[in-house]
mmCIF file of C-alpha atoms in Angstrom:
data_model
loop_
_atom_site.group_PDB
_atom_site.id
_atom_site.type_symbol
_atom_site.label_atom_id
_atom_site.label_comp_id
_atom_site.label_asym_id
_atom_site.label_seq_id
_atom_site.Cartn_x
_atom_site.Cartn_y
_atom_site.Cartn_z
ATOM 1 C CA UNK J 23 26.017 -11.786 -5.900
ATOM 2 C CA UNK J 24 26.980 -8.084 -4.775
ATOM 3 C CA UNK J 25 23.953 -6.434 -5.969
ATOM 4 C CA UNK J 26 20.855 -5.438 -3.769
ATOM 5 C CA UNK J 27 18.136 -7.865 -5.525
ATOM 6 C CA UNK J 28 15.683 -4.860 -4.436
ATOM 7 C CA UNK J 29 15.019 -1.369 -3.163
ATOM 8 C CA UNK J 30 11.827 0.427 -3.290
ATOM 9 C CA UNK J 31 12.068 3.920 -2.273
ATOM 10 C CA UNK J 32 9.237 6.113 -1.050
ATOM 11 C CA UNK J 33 6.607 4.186 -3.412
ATOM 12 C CA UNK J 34 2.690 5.343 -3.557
ATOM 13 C CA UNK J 35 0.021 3.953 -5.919
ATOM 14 C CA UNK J 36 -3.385 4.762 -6.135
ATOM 15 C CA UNK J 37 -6.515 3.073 -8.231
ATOM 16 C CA UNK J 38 -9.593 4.971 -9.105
ATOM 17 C CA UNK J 39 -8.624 7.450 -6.240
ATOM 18 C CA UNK J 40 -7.941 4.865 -3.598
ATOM 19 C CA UNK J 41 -4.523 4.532 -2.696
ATOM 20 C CA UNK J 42 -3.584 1.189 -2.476
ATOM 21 C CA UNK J 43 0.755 1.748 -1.441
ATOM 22 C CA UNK J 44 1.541 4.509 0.909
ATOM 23 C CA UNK J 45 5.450 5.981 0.404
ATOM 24 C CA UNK J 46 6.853 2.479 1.214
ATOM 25 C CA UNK J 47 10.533 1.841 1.383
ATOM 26 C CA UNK J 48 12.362 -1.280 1.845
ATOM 27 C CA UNK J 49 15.604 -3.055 0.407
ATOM 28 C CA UNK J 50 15.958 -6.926 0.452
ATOM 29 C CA UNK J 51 19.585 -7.771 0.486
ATOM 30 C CA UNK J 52 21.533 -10.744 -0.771
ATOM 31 C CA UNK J 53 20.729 -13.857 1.396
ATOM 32 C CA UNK J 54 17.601 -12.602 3.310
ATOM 33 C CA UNK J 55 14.632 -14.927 3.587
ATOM 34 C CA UNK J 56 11.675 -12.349 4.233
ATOM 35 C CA UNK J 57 8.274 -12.786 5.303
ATOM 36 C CA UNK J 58 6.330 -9.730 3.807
ATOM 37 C CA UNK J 59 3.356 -9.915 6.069
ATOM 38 C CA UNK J 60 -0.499 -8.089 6.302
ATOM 39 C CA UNK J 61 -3.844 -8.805 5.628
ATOM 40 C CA UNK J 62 -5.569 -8.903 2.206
ATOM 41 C CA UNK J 63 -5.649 -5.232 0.435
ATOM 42 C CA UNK J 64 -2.837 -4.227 2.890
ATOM 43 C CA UNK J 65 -0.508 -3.260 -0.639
ATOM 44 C CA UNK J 66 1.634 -6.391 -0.560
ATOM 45 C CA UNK J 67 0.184 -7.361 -4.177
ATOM 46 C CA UNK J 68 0.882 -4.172 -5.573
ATOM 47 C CA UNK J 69 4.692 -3.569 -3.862
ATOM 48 C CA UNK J 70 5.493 -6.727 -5.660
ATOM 49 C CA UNK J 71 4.080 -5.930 -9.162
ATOM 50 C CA UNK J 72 6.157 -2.391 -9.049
ATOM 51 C CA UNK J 73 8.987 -4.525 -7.981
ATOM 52 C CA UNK J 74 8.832 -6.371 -10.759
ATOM 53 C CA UNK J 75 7.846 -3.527 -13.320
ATOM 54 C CA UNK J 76 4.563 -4.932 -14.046
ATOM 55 C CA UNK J 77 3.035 -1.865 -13.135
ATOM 56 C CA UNK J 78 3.907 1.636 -12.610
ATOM 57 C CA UNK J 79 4.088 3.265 -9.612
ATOM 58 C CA UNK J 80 2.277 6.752 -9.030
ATOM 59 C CA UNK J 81 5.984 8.371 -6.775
ATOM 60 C CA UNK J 82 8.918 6.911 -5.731
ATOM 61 C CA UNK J 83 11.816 4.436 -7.267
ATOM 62 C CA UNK J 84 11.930 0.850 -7.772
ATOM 63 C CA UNK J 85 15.210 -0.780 -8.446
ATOM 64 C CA UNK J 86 16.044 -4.995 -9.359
ATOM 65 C CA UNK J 87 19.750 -5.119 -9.272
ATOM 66 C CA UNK J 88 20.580 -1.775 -9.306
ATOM 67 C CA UNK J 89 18.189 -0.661 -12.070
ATOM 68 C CA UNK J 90 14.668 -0.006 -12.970
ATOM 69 C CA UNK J 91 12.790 -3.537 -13.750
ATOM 70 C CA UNK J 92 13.944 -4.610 -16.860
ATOM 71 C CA UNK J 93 15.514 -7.070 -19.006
ATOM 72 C CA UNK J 94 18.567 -6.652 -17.282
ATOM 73 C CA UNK J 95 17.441 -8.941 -14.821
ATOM 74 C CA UNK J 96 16.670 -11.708 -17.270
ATOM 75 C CA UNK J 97 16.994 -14.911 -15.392
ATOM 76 C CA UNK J 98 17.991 -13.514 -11.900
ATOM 77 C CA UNK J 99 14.533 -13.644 -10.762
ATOM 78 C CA UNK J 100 11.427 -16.209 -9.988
ATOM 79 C CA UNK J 101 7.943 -14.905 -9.455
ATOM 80 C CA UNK J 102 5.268 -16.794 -8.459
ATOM 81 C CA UNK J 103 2.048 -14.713 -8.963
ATOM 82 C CA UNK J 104 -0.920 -14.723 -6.889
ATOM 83 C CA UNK J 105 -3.143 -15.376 -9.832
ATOM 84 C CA UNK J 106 -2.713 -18.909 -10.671
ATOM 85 C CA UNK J 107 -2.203 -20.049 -14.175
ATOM 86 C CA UNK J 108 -1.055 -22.866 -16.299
ATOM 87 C CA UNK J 109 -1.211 -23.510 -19.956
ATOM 88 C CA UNK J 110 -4.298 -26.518 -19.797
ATOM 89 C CA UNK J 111 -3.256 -28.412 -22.412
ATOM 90 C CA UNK J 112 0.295 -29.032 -21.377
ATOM 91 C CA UNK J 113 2.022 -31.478 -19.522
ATOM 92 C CA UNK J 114 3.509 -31.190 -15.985
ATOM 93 C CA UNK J 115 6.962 -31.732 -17.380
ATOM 94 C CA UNK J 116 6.385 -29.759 -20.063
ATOM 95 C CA UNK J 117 4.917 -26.878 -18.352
ATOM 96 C CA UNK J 118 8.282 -26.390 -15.907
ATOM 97 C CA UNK J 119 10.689 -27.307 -18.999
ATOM 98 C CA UNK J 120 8.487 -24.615 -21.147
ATOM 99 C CA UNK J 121 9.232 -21.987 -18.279
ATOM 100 C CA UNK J 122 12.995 -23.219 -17.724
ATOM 101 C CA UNK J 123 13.595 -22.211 -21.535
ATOM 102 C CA UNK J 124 11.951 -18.548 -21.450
ATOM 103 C CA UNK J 125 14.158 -18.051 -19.018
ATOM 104 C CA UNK J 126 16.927 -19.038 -20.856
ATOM 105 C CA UNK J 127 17.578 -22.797 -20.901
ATOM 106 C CA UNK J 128 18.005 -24.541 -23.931
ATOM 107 C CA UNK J 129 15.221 -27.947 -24.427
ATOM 108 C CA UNK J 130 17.959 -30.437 -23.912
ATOM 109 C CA UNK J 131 18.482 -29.238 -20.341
ATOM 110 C CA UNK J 132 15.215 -27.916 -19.514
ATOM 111 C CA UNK J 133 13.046 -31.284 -20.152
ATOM 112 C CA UNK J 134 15.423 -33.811 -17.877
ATOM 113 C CA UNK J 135 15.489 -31.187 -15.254
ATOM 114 C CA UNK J 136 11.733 -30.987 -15.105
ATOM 115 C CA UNK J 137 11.342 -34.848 -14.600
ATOM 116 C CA UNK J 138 13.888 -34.462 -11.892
ATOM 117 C CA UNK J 139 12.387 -32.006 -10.259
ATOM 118 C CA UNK J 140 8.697 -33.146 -10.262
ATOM 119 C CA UNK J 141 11.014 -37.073 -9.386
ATOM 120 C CA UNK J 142 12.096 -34.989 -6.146
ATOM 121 C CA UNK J 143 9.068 -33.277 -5.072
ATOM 122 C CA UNK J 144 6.243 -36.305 -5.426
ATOM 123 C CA UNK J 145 5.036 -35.338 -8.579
ATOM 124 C CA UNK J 146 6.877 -38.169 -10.689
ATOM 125 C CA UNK J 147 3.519 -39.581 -12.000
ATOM 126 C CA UNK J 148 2.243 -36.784 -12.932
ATOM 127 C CA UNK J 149 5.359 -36.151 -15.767
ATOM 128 C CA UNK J 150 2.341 -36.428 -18.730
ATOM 129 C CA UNK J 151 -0.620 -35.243 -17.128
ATOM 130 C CA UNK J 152 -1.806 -32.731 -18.347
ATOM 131 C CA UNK J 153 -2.676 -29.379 -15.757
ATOM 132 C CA UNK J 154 -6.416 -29.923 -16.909
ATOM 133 C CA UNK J 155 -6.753 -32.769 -15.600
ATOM 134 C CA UNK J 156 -4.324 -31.857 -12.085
ATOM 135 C CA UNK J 157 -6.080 -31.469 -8.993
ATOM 136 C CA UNK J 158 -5.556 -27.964 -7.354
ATOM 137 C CA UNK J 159 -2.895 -28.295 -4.996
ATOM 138 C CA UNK J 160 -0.943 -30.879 -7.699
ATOM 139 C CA UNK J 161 -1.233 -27.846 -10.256
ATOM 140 C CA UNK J 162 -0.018 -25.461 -7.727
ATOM 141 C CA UNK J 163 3.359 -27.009 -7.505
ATOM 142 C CA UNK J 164 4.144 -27.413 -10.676
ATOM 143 C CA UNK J 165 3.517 -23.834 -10.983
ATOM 144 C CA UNK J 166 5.944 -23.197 -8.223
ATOM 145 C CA UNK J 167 8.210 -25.646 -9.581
ATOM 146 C CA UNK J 168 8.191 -24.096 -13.135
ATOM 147 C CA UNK J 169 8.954 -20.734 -11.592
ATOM 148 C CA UNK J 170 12.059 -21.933 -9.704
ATOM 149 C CA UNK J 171 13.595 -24.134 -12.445
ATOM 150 C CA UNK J 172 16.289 -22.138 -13.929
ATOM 151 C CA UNK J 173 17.502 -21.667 -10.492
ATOM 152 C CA UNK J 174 17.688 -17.711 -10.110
ATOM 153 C CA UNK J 175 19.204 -15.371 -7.434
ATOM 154 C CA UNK J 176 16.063 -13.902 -5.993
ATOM 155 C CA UNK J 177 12.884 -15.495 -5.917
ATOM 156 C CA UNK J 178 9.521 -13.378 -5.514
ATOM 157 C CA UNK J 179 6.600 -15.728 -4.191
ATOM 158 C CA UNK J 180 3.011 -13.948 -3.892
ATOM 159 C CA UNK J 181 1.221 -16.012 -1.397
ATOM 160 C CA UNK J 182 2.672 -19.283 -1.964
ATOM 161 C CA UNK J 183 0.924 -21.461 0.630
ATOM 162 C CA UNK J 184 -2.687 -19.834 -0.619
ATOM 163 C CA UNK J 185 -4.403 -22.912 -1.298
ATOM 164 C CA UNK J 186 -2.624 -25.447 -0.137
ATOM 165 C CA UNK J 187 -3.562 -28.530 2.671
ATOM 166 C CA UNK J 188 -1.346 -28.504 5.466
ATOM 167 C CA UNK J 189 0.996 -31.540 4.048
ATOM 168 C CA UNK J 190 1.571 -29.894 0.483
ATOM 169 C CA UNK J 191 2.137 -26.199 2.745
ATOM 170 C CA UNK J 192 4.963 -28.445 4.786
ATOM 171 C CA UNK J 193 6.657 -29.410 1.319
ATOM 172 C CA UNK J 194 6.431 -26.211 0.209
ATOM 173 C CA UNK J 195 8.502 -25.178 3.838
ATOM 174 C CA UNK J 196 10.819 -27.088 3.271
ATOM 175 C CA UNK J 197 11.969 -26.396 -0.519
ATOM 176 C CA UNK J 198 11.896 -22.896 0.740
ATOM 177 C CA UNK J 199 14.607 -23.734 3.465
ATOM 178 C CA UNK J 200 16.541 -25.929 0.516
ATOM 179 C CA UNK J 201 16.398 -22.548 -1.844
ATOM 180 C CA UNK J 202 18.016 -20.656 0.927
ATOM 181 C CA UNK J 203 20.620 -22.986 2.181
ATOM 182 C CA UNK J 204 22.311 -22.564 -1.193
ATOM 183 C CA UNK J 205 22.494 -19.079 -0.716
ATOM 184 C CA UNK J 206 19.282 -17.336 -2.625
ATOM 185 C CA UNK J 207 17.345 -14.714 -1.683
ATOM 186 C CA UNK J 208 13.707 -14.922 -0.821
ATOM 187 C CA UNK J 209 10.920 -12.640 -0.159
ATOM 188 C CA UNK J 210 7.356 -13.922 -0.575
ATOM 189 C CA UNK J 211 4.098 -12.368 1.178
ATOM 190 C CA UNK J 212 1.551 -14.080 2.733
ATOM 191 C CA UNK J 213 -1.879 -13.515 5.480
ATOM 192 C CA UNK J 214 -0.265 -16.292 7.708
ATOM 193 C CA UNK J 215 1.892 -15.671 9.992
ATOM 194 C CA UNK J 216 3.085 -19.265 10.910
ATOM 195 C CA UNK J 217 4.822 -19.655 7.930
ATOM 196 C CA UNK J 218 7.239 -16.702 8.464
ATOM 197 C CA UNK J 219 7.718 -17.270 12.027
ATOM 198 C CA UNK J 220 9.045 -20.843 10.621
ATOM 199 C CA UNK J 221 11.458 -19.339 7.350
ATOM 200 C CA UNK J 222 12.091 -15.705 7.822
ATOM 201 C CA UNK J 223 14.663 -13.722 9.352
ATOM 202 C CA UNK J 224 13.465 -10.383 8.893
ATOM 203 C CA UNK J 225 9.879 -9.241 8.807
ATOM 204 C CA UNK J 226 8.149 -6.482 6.727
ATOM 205 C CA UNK J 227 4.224 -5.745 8.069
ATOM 206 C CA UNK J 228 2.016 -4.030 6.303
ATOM 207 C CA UNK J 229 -1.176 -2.677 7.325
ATOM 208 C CA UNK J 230 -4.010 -0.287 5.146
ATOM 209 C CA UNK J 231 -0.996 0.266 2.337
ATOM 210 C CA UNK J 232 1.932 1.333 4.617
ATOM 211 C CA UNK J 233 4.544 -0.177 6.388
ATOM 212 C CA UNK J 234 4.349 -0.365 10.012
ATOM 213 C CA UNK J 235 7.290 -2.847 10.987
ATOM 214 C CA UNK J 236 10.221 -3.691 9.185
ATOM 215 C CA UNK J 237 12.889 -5.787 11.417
ATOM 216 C CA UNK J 238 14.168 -9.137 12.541
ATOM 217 C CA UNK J 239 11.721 -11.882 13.432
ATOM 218 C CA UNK J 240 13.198 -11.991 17.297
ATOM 219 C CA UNK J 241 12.601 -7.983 16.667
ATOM 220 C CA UNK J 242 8.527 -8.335 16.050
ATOM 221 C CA UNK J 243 7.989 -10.699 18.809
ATOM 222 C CA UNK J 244 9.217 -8.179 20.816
ATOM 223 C CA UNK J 245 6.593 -6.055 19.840
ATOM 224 C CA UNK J 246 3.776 -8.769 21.390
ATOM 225 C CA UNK J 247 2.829 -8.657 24.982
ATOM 226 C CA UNK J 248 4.732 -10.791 27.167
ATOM 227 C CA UNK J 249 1.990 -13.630 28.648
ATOM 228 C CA UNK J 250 2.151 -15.907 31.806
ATOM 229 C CA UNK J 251 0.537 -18.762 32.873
ATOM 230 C CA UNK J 252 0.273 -19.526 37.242
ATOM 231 C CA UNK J 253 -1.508 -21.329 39.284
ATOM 232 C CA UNK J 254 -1.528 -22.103 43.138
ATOM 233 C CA UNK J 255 -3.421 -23.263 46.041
ATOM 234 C CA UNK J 256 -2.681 -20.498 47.751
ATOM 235 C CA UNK J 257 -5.192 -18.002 47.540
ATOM 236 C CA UNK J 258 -2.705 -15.367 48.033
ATOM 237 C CA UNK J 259 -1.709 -15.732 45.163
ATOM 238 C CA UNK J 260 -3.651 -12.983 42.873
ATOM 239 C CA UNK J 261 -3.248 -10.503 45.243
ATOM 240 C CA UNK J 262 0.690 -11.177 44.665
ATOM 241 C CA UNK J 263 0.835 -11.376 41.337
ATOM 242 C CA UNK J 264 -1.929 -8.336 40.203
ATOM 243 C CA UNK J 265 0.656 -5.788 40.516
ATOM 244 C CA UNK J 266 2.668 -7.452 37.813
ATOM 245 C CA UNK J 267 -0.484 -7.583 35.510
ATOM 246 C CA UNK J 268 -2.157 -5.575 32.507
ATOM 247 C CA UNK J 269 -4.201 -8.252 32.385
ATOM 248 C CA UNK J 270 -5.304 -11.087 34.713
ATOM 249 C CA UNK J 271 -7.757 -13.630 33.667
ATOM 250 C CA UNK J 272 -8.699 -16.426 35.973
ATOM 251 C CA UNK J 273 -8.936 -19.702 33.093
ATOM 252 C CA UNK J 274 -11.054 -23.038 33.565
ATOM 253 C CA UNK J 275 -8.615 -24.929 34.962
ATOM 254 C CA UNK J 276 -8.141 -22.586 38.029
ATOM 255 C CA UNK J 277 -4.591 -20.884 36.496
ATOM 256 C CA UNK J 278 -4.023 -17.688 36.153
ATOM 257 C CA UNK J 279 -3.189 -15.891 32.629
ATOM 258 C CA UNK J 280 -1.407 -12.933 32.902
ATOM 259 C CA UNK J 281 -0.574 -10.089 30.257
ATOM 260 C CA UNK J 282 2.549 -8.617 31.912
ATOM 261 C CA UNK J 283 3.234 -4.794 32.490
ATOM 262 C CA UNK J 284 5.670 -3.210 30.068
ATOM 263 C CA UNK J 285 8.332 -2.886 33.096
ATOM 264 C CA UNK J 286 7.308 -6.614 34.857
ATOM 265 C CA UNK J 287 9.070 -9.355 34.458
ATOM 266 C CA UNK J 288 9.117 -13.186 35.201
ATOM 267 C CA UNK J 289 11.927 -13.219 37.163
ATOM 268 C CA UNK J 290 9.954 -10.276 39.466
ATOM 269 C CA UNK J 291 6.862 -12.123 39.765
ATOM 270 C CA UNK J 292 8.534 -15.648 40.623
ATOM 271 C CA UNK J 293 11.084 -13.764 42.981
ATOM 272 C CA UNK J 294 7.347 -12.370 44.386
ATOM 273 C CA UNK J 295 5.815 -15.948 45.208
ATOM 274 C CA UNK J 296 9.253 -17.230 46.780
ATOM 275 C CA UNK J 297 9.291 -14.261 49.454
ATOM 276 C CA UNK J 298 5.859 -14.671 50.332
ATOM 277 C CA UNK J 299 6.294 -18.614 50.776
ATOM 278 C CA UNK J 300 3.106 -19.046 48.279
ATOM 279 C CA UNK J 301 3.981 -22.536 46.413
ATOM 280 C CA UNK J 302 3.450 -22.504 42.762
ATOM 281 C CA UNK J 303 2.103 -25.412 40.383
ATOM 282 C CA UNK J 304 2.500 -24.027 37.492
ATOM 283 C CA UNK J 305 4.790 -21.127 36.471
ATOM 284 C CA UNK J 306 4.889 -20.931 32.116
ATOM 285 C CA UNK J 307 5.561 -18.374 29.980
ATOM 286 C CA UNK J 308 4.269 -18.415 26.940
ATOM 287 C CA UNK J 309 5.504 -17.937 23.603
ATOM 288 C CA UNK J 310 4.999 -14.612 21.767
ATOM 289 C CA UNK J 311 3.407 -15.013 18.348
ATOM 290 C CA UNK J 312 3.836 -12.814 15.330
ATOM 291 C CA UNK J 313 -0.184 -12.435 15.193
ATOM 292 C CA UNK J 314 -0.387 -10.691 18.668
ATOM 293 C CA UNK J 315 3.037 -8.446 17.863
ATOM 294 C CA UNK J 316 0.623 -7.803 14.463
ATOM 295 C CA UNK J 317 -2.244 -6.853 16.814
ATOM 296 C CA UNK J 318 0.283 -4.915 18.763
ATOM 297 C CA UNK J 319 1.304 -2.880 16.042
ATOM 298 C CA UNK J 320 -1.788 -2.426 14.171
ATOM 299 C CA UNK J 321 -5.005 -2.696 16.776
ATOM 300 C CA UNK J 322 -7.410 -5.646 17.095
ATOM 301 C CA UNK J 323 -9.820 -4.571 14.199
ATOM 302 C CA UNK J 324 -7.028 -4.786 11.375
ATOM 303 C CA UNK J 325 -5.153 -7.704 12.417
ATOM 304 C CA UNK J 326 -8.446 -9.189 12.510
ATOM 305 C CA UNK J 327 -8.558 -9.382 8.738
ATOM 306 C CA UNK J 328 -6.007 -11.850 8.606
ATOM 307 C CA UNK J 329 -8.378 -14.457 9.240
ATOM 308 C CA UNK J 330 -11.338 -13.191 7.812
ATOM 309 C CA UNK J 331 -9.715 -12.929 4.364
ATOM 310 C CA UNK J 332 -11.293 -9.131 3.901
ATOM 311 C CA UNK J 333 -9.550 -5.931 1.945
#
């Protein structure tokens, strides 16, 4: 696979006046697993539905393989929509074996691969149920499974863990990680950030229909404020350490939390405490989270909708 699954140059769409993507470029190339990140209404939705030449965007170029969304990419490509859907009165098997043919497997393949597949992934007693009568999360991965079956090249997955309990968003981890260890590529978006810091390699954010961060994973953390936690029982010690500080919060437990100066570091602070003979009991850094490089990058107000589920 040689060809760039997908570029979107300079994109903008608007609806009813509103625009809802911002001139937004970005190429995914063979092999990446990427986390396309932001709140609700932040354009993620609508990027992927140009992508995919569902709908038609106001400026700019959108390219699958090489070319404008078309049939040319017959079979290269899963998409898992946001909106959830299966046909009610079908089966489980039949629902991923339906899917398998359309995109261009004959019966006699698709059928035995669908029982394998729902054999692999818990779902084996569910072969004849119909979706109906499927509980949520059950219905949600056969949908996932359906659009994965014929094994494509790129896989497009609009907020896959929506839904979800945390067990059935661990499975869904993990056959993530066992569609990129044989060499796909992956891009799906979602509100939580967990779930990229786990897959991805590279990172897109958006924010209010633009993109404000496109890079590695190790990349965005670097964006988030470097943290500290202290504590002493010398009470020298925040006089010592406030010079290091853009923050210093004294916590319940008597520590010290520290949000460190762009030009401090640990190594400063620690080297600090030795010279002045103040003995620490705890000295621990703290791990950067894509959430506060998010907050970072994008102020406390709009990173807030991540939880709150808001456009």
């Amino acid at each position: 696979m040689t060809d760039t699954p997908l570029s979107l140059k300079n994109i903008s769409k608007s609806f009813q006046g509103k625009k809802a993507v911002d001139d937004v470029s970005f190429d995914v190339k063979p092999g990446e697993i990427i986390g396309f990140l932001g709140p609700n209404g932040a354009g993620k939705t609508t990027c992927i539905r140009i992508a995919l030449g569902l709908i038609k965007q106001d400026s700019g170029t959108a390219s699958l393989f090489g070319q404008p969304p078309g049939p040319h990419a017959f079979g290269r490509v899963a998409f898992l929509p946001e909106e959830r859907g299966l046909y009610k009165k079908q089966t489980a098997r039949e629902s991923i074996a339906h899917m398998a043919r359309l995109n261009g497997m004959s019966a006699k393949e698709a059928f035995p691969l669908a029982d394998r597949m729902l054999d692999k992934y818990g779902l084996g007693e569910a072969k004849r149920k119909k979706n109906k009568n499927m509980s949520k999360g059950m219905a949600q991965k056969v949908q996932l499974l359906a659009a994965i079956a014929h094994d494509p090249e790129f896989y497009v997955l609009d907020e896959p863990f929506s839904g979800l309990d945390p067990v059935n968003q661990q499975v869904l981890e993990n056959m993530v990680r066992e569609i990129a260890e044989r060499g796909r590529t992956i891009i799906f978006s979602t509100h939580v950030m967990e779930h990229a810091e786990r897959l991805c390699n590279r990172i897109i954010l958006m924010s209010g229909g633009r993109k404000v961060f496109d890079g590695t994973t190790e990349e965005a953390l670097a964006k988030a404020p470097r943290r500290l936690v202290i504590s002493s029982e010398d009470a020298r010690l925040k006089d010592t350490i406030s010079a290091f500080a853009h923050t210093l919060t004294e916590r319940d437990d008597g520590a010290f939390g520290i949000e460190l100066k762009p030009d401090a570091d640990n190594h400063s602070i620690l080297e600090k405490c030795v010279n002045a003979k103040i003995k620490l009991m705890r000295f621990e850094p703290k791990n950067a989270t894509l959430h506060e490089a998010f907050v970072a990058l994008v102020g406390e107000n709009e990173a807030a909708k991540m939880h709150e589920g808001v456009v």
